[in-house]
Short mmCIF file of C-alpha atoms and ligand atoms in Angstrom, two decimals:
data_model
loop_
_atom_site.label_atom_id
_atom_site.label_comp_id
_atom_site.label_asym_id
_atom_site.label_seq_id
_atom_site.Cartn_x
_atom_site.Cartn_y
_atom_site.Cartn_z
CA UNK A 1 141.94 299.36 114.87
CA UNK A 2 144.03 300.33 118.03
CA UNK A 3 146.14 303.30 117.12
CA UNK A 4 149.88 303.08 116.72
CA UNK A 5 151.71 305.50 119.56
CA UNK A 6 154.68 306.63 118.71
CA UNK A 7 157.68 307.61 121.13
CA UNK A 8 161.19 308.28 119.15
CA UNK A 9 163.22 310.55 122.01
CA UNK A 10 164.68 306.93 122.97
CA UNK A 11 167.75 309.05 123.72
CA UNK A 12 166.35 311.39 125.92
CA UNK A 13 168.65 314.36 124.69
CA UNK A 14 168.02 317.59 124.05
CA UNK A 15 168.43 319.16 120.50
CA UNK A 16 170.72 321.30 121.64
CA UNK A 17 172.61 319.27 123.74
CA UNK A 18 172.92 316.53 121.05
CA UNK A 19 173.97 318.66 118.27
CA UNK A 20 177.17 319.95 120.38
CA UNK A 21 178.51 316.53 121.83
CA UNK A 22 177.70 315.77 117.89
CA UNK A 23 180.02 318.45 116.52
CA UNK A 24 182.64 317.42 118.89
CA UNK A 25 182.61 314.03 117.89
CA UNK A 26 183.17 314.59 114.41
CA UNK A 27 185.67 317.62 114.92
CA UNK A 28 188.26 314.54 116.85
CA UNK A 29 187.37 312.57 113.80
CA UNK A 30 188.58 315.36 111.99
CA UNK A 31 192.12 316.11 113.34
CA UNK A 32 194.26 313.30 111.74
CA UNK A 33 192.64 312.30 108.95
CA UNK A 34 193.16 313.46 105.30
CA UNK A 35 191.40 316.56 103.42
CA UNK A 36 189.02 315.38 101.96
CA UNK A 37 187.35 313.87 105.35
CA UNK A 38 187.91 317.31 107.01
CA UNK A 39 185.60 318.37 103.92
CA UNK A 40 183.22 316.04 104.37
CA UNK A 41 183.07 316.87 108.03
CA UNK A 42 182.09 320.64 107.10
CA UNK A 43 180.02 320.04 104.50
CA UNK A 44 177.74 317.53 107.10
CA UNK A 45 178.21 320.37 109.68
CA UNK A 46 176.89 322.66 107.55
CA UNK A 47 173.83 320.52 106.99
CA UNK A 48 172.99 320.46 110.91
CA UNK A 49 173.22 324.29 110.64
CA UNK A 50 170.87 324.25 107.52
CA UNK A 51 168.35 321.88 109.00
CA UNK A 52 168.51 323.69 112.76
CA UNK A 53 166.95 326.69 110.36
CA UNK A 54 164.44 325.23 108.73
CA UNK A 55 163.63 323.92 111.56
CA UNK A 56 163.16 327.21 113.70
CA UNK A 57 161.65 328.64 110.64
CA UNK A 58 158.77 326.15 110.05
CA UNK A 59 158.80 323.73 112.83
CA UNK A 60 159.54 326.12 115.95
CA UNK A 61 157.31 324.12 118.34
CA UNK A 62 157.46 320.68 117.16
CA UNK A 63 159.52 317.84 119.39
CA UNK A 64 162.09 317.01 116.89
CA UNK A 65 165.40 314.72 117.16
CA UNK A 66 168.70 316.37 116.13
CA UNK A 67 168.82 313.98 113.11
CA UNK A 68 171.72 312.36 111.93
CA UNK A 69 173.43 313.27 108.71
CA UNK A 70 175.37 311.18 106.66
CA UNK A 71 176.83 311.33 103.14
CA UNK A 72 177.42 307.86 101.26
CA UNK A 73 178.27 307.03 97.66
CA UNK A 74 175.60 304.76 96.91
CA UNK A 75 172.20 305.36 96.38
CA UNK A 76 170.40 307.34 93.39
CA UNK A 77 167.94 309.64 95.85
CA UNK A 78 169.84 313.09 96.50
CA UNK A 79 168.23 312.79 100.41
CA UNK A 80 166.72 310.21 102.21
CA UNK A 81 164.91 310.40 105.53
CA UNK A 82 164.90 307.21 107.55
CA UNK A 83 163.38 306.63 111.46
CA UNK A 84 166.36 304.43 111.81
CA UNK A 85 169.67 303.94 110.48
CA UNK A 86 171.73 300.92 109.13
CA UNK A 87 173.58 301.23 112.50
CA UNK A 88 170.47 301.03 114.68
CA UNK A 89 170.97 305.33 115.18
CA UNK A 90 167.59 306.45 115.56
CA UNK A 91 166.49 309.92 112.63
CA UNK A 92 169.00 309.82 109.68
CA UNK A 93 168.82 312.34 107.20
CA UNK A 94 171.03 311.12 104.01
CA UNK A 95 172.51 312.93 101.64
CA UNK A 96 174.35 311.68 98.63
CA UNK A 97 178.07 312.38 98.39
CA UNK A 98 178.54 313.55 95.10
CA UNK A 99 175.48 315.76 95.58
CA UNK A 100 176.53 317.43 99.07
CA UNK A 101 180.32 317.60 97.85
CA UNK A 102 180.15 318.65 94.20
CA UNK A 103 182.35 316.16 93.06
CA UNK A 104 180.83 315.70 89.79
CA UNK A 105 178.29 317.59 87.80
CA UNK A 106 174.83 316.23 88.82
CA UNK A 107 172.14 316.10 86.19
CA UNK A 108 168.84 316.86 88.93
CA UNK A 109 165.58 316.63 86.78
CA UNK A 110 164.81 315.37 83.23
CA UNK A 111 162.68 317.74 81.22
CA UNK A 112 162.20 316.00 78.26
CA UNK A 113 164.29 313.41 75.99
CA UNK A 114 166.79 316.21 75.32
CA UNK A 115 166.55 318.73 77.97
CA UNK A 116 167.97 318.50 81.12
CA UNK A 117 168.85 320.20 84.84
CA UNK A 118 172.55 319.93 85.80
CA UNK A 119 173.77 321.41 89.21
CA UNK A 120 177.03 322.46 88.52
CA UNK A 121 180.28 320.85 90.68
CA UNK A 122 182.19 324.12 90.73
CA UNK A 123 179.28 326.75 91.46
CA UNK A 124 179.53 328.90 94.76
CA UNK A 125 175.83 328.67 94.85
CA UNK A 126 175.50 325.21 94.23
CA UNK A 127 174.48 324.00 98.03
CA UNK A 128 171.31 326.75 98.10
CA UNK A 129 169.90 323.61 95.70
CA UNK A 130 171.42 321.03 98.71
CA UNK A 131 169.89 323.29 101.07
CA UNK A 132 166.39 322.59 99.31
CA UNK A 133 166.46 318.82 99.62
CA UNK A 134 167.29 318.97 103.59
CA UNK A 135 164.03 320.81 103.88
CA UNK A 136 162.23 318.33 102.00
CA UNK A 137 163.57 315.16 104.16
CA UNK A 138 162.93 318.01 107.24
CA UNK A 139 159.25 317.56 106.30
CA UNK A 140 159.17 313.48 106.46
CA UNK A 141 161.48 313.62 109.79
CA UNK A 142 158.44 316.00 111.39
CA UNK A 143 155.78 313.59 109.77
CA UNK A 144 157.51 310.69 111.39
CA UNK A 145 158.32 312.02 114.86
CA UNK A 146 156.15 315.27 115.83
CA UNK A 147 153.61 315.37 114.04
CA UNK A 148 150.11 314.83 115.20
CA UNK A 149 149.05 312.51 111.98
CA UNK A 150 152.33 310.48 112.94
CA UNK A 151 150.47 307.63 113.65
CA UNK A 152 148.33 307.81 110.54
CA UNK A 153 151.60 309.14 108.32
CA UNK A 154 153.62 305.92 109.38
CA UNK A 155 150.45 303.27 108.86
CA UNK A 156 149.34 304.73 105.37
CA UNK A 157 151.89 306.57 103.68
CA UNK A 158 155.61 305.04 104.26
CA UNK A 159 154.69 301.56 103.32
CA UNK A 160 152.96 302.48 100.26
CA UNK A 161 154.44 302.51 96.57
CA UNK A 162 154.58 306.57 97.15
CA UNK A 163 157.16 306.55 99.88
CA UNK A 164 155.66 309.03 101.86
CA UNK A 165 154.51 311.36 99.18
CA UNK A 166 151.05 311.33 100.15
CA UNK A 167 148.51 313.68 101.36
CA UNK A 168 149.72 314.17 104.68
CA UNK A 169 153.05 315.36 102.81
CA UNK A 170 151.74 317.43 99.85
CA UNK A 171 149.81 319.41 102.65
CA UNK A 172 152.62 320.05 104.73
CA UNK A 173 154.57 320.97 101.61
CA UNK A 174 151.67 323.18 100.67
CA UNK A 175 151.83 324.95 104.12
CA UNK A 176 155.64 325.73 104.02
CA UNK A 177 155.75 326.74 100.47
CA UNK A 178 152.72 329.53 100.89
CA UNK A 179 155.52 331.05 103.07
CA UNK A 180 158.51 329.83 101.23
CA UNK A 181 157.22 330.73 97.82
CA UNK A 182 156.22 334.35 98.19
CA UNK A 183 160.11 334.67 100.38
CA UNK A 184 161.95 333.83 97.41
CA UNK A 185 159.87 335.97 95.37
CA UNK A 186 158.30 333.34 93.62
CA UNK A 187 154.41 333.28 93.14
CA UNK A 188 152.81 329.97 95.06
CA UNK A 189 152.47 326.95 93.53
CA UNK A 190 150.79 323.60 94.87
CA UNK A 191 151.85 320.64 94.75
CA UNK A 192 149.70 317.02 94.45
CA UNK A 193 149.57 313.43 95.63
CA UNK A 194 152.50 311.73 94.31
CA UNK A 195 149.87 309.82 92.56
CA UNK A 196 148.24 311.70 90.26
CA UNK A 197 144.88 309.43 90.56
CA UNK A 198 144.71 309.93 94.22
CA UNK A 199 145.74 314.02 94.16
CA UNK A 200 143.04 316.77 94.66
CA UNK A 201 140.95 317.58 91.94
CA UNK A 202 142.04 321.20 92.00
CA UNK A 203 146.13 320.40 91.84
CA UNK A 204 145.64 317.30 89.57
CA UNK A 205 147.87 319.25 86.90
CA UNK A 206 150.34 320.79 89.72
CA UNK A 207 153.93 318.96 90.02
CA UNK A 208 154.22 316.08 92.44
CA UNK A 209 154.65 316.43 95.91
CA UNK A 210 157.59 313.89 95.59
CA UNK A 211 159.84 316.38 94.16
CA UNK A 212 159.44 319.04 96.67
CA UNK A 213 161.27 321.74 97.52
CA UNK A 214 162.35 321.74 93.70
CA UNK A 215 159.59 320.56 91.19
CA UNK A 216 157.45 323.28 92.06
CA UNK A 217 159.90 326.04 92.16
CA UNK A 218 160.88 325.08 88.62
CA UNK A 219 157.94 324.52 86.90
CA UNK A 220 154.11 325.86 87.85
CA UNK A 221 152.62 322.72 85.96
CA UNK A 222 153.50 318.79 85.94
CA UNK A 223 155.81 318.24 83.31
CA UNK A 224 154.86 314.48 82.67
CA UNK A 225 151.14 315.65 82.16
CA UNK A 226 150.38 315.77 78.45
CA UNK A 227 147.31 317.59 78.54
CA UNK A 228 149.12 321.03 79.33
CA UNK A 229 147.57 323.57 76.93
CA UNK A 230 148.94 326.78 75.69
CA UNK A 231 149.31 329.48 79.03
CA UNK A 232 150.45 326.62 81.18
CA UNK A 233 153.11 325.41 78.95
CA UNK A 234 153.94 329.14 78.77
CA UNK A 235 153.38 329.57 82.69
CA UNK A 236 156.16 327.04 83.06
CA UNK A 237 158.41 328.63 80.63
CA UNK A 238 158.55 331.87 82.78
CA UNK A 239 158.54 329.81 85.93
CA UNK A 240 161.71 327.49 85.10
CA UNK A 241 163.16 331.00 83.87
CA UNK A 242 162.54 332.51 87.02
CA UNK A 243 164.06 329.39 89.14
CA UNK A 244 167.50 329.31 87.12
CA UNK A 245 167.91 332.97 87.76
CA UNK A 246 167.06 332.24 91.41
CA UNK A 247 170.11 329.37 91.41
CA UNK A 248 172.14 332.39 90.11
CA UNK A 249 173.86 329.88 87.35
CA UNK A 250 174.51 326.86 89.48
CA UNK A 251 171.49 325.15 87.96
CA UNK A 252 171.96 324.84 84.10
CA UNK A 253 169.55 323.73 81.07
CA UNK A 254 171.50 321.63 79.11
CA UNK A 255 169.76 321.00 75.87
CA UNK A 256 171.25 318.32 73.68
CA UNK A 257 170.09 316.05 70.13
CA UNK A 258 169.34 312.93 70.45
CA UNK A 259 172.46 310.90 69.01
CA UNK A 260 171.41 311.30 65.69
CA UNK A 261 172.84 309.35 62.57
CA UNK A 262 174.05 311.30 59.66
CA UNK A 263 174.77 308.88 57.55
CA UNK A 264 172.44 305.71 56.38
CA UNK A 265 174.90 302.13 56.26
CA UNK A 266 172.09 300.80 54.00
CA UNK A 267 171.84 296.75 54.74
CA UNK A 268 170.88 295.45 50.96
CA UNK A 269 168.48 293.36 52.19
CA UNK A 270 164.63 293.57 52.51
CA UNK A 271 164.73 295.43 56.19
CA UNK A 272 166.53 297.97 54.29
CA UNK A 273 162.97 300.36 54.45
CA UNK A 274 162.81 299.47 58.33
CA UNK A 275 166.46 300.57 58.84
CA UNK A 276 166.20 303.58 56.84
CA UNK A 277 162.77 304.78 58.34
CA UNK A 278 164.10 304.44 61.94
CA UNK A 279 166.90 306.13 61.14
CA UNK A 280 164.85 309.08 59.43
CA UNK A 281 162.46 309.46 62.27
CA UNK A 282 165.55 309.60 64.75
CA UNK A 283 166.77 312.52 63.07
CA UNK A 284 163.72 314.36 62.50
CA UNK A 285 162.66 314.12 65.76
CA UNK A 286 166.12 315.70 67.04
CA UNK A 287 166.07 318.44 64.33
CA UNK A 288 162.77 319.02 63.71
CA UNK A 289 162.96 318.39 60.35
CA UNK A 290 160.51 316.31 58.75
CA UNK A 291 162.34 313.86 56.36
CA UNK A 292 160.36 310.98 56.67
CA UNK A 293 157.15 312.69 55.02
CA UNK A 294 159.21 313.87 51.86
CA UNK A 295 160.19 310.17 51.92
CA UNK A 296 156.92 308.93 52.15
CA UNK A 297 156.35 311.02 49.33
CA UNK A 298 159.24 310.39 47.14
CA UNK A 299 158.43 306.84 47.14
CA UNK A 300 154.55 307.65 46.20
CA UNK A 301 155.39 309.47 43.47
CA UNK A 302 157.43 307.03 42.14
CA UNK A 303 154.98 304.27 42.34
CA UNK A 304 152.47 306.71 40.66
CA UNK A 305 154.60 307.25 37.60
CA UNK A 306 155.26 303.31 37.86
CA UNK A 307 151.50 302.87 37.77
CA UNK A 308 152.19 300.33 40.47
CA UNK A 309 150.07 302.77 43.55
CA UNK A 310 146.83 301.47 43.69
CA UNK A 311 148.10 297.68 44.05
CA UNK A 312 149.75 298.74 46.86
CA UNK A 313 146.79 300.27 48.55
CA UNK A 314 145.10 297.13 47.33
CA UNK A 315 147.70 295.48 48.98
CA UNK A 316 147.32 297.13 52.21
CA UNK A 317 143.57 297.23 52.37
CA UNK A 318 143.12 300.83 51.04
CA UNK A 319 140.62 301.06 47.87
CA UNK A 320 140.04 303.77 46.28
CA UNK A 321 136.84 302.42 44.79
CA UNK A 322 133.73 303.42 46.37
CA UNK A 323 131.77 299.77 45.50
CA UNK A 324 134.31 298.81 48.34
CA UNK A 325 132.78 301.34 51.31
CA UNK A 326 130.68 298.91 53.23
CA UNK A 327 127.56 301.05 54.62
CA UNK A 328 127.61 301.15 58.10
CA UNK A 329 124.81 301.61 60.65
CA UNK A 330 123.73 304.85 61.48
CA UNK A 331 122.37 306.00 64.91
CA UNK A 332 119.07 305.72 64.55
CA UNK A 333 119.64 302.29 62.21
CA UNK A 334 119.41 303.91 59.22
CA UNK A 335 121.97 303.18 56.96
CA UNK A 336 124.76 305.83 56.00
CA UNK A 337 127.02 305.56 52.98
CA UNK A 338 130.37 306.88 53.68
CA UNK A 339 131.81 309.19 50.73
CA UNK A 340 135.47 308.47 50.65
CA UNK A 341 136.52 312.27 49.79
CA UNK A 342 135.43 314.05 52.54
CA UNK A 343 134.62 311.17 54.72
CA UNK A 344 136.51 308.14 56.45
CA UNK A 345 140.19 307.92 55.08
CA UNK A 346 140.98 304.34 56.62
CA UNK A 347 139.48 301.22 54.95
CA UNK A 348 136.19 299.67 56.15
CA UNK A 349 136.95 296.34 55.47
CA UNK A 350 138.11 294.27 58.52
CA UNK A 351 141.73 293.19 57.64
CA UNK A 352 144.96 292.12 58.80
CA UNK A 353 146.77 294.00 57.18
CA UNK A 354 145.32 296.81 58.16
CA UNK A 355 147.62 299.60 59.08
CA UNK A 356 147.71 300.98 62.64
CA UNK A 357 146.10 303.69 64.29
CA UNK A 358 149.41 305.51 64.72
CA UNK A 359 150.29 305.04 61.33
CA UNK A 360 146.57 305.86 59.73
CA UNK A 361 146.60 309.16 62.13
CA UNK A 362 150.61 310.16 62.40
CA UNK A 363 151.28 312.50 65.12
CA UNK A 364 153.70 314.31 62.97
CA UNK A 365 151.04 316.15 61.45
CA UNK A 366 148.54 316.32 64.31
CA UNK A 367 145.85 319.42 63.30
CA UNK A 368 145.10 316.86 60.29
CA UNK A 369 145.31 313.66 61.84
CA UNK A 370 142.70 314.99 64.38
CA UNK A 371 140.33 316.44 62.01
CA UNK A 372 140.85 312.92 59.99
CA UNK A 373 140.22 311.44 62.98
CA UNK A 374 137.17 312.83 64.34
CA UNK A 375 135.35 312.81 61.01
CA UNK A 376 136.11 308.87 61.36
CA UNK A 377 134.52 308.34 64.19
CA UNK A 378 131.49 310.50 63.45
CA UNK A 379 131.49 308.29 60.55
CA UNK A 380 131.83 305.34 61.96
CA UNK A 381 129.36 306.03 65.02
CA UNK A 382 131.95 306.03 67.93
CA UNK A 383 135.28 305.50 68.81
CA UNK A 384 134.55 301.87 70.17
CA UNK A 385 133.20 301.19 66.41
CA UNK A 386 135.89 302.47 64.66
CA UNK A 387 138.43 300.49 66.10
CA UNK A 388 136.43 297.05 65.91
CA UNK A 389 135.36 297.89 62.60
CA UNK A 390 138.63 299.32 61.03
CA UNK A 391 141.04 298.33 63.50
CA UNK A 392 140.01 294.93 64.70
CA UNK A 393 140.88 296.56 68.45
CA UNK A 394 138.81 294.99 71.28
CA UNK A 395 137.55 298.46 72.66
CA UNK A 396 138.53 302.10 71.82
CA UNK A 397 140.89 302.49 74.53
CA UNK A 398 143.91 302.70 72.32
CA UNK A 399 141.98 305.66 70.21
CA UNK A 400 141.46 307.35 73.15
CA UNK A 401 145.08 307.56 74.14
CA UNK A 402 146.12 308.33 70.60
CA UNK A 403 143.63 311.61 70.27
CA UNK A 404 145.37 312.62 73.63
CA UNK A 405 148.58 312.29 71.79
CA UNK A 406 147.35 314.26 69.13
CA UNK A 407 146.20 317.18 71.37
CA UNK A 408 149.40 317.31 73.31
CA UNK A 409 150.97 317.54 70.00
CA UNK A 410 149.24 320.20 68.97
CA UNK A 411 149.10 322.10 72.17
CA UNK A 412 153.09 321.96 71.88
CA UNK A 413 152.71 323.16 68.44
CA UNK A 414 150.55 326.60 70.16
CA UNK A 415 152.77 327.18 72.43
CA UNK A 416 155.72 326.92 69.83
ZN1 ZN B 501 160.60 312.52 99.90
#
């Protein structure tokens, strides 16, 4: 394959040179137009100034285009680097308008359902979080135009479903933040491969490159990962402490409940339980209560004292009597009996009706649904036989992602 040269100074001017005859053009726009254009003008003026010192600071050497900034409405990326602009202009750096003008508050990263970052509008700090993002589109603009992997950057990165968030990037991010990192008195973390199946083994569980300059200065480990255990859930805890204090106040945690119903509009009909369970689970979930079980319980106490419980577990494939515990093959093909008190605790027999695994093994009590859990499939001599056997599942794919479930849950509960 014949490699891809790359010449982008179609202009043939000077950093320098272009930035002034730049300024100057935009200061004539400026003179007779109304405020809030005069703003805009500063605000993109200051971004040149920003982006001239990053780009002394970490690219000293490197031939780099004085990029063009501009600020439009649309758009949901906070900054976008392109090689050429809608008007044909060659390096555009774009920055949102609401983000570079603080025109609204701006909610910046989702932690979980209910938490949430929000750069505040009226902060004085507020543009040292701006300031961030024209570093990161700093790093695709030198990937694109100076680099030496340019050619390789712009034939296997850009085009991919990682925009540019490769390894070529997460490197370069790696090299400015062992500098940047320690500067802002922050310790160094790495960042990975936007995709987390292609990333190094060693910063599989470190925040994606994609988010750069932020993700990593807010939290040490990837959020979306699951399998965080105890210190790195607390690791990020101190880290996301440490980056709000560093954003002086113009970065907020804004914790709110899920919109939460207080009050249950019953529909007398038979998806009354359905409406009524939803509802429960909402609300538990956003208060951490745990309603649902003491319904769940309610309800089986009732039935007990109606003598009308062990239809229903007839009814839904539960027996209580051991005649109905089918013996199942052991490893060696002997055959093993399963005693229902201390053993399995879903049916054997292949059903329908059978409940799911979710429901059999419910995360909201996780330390028991595991040990349930794990007994069952010693029981049942794998986790590919117990869901054939008990769940009429193909494979045990789905019981592998629900134990994960389970030890994320309970990992959260730790570090509670
Ligand atoms: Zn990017």
């Amino acid at each position: 394959m014949t490699q891809l040269t790359i010449s982008r100074s179609v202009l043939h001017t000077s950093t320098v040179e272009f930035k002034r005859h730049f300024r100057e053009y935009l200061k004539t726009l400026a003179k007779d137009i109304d405020t809030n254009r005069v703003e805009l003008i500063e605000a993109l003026e200051w971004c040149f100034d920003r982006w001239e010192y990053w780009r002394q600071k970490f690219y000293p050497d490197a031939e780099l285009m004085f990029p063009f900034f501009q600020s439009g409405r649309r758009g949901s990326e906070f900054g976008h680097y392109s090689t050429c602009g809608s008007s044909g202009q060659p390096s555009v750096i774009h920055i949102k308008r609401s983000f570079l003008m603080g025109t609204s508050d701006i909610t910046v990263a989702k932690l979980s359902p209910t938490k949430k970052l929000v750069l505040l509008k009226d902060h004085p700090d507020r543009l040292k979080f701006v300031d961030q993002t024209i570093l990161h589109e700093l790093v695709h603009q030198y990937l694109h135009e100076a680099s030496p992997s340019a050619a390789e950057y712009e034939s296997s990165e850009s085009g991919k479903n990682y925009k540019g968030h490769g390894p070529l990037f997460a490197a370069e991010c790696n090299r400015i933040n062992e500098t940047l990192h320690p500067e802002l008195g922050f310790e160094f973390v790495p960042v990975r491969h936007m995709k987390r199946s292609h990333a190094k083994v060693n910063d599989v569980q470190r925040p994606s490159c994609a988010h750069f300059t932020h993700g990593e200065l807010f939290h040490a480990w990837d959020i979306t990962n699951p399998d965080l255990v105890g210190w790195q859930i607390e690791e990020n805890r101190q880290r996301l402490e440490q980056a709000l204090a560093f954003y002086g106040g113009a970065v907020e945690l804004v914790e709110e409940a899920a919109e939460v119903a207080t009050d249950f509009p019953a529909p007398f009909d038979s998806s009354c339980a359905e409406v009524c369970h939803q509802q429960l689970l909402g609300y538990d979930q956003a208060k951490d209560t745990d309603l649902v079980t003491a319904f769940h319980l309610a309800v089986l106490q009732q039935m007990q004292a109606a003598g009308t419980l062990d239809e229903l577990l007839d009814a839904i494939g539960h027996s209580t009597a051991p005649a109905d515990i089918q013996p199942a093959a052991g490893e060696n093909g002997q055959t093993v009996i399963a005693i229902p008190e201390s053993g399995p605790t879903v049916p054997t027999s292949v059903d329908s009706r059978l409940p799911a695994l979710t429901q059999e093994y419910p995360i909201s009590d996780p330390v028991a649904s595991l040990k349930r859990i794990e007994a069952d499939i010693t029981a049942a001599g794998g986790k590919a036989a117990l869901c054939k056997n008990q769940f009429g599942l193909k494979d045990g794919s789905s019981l592998s992602r629900h134990l994960k479930a389970l030890k994320a849950a309970i990992a959260q509960l730790v570090a509670a």
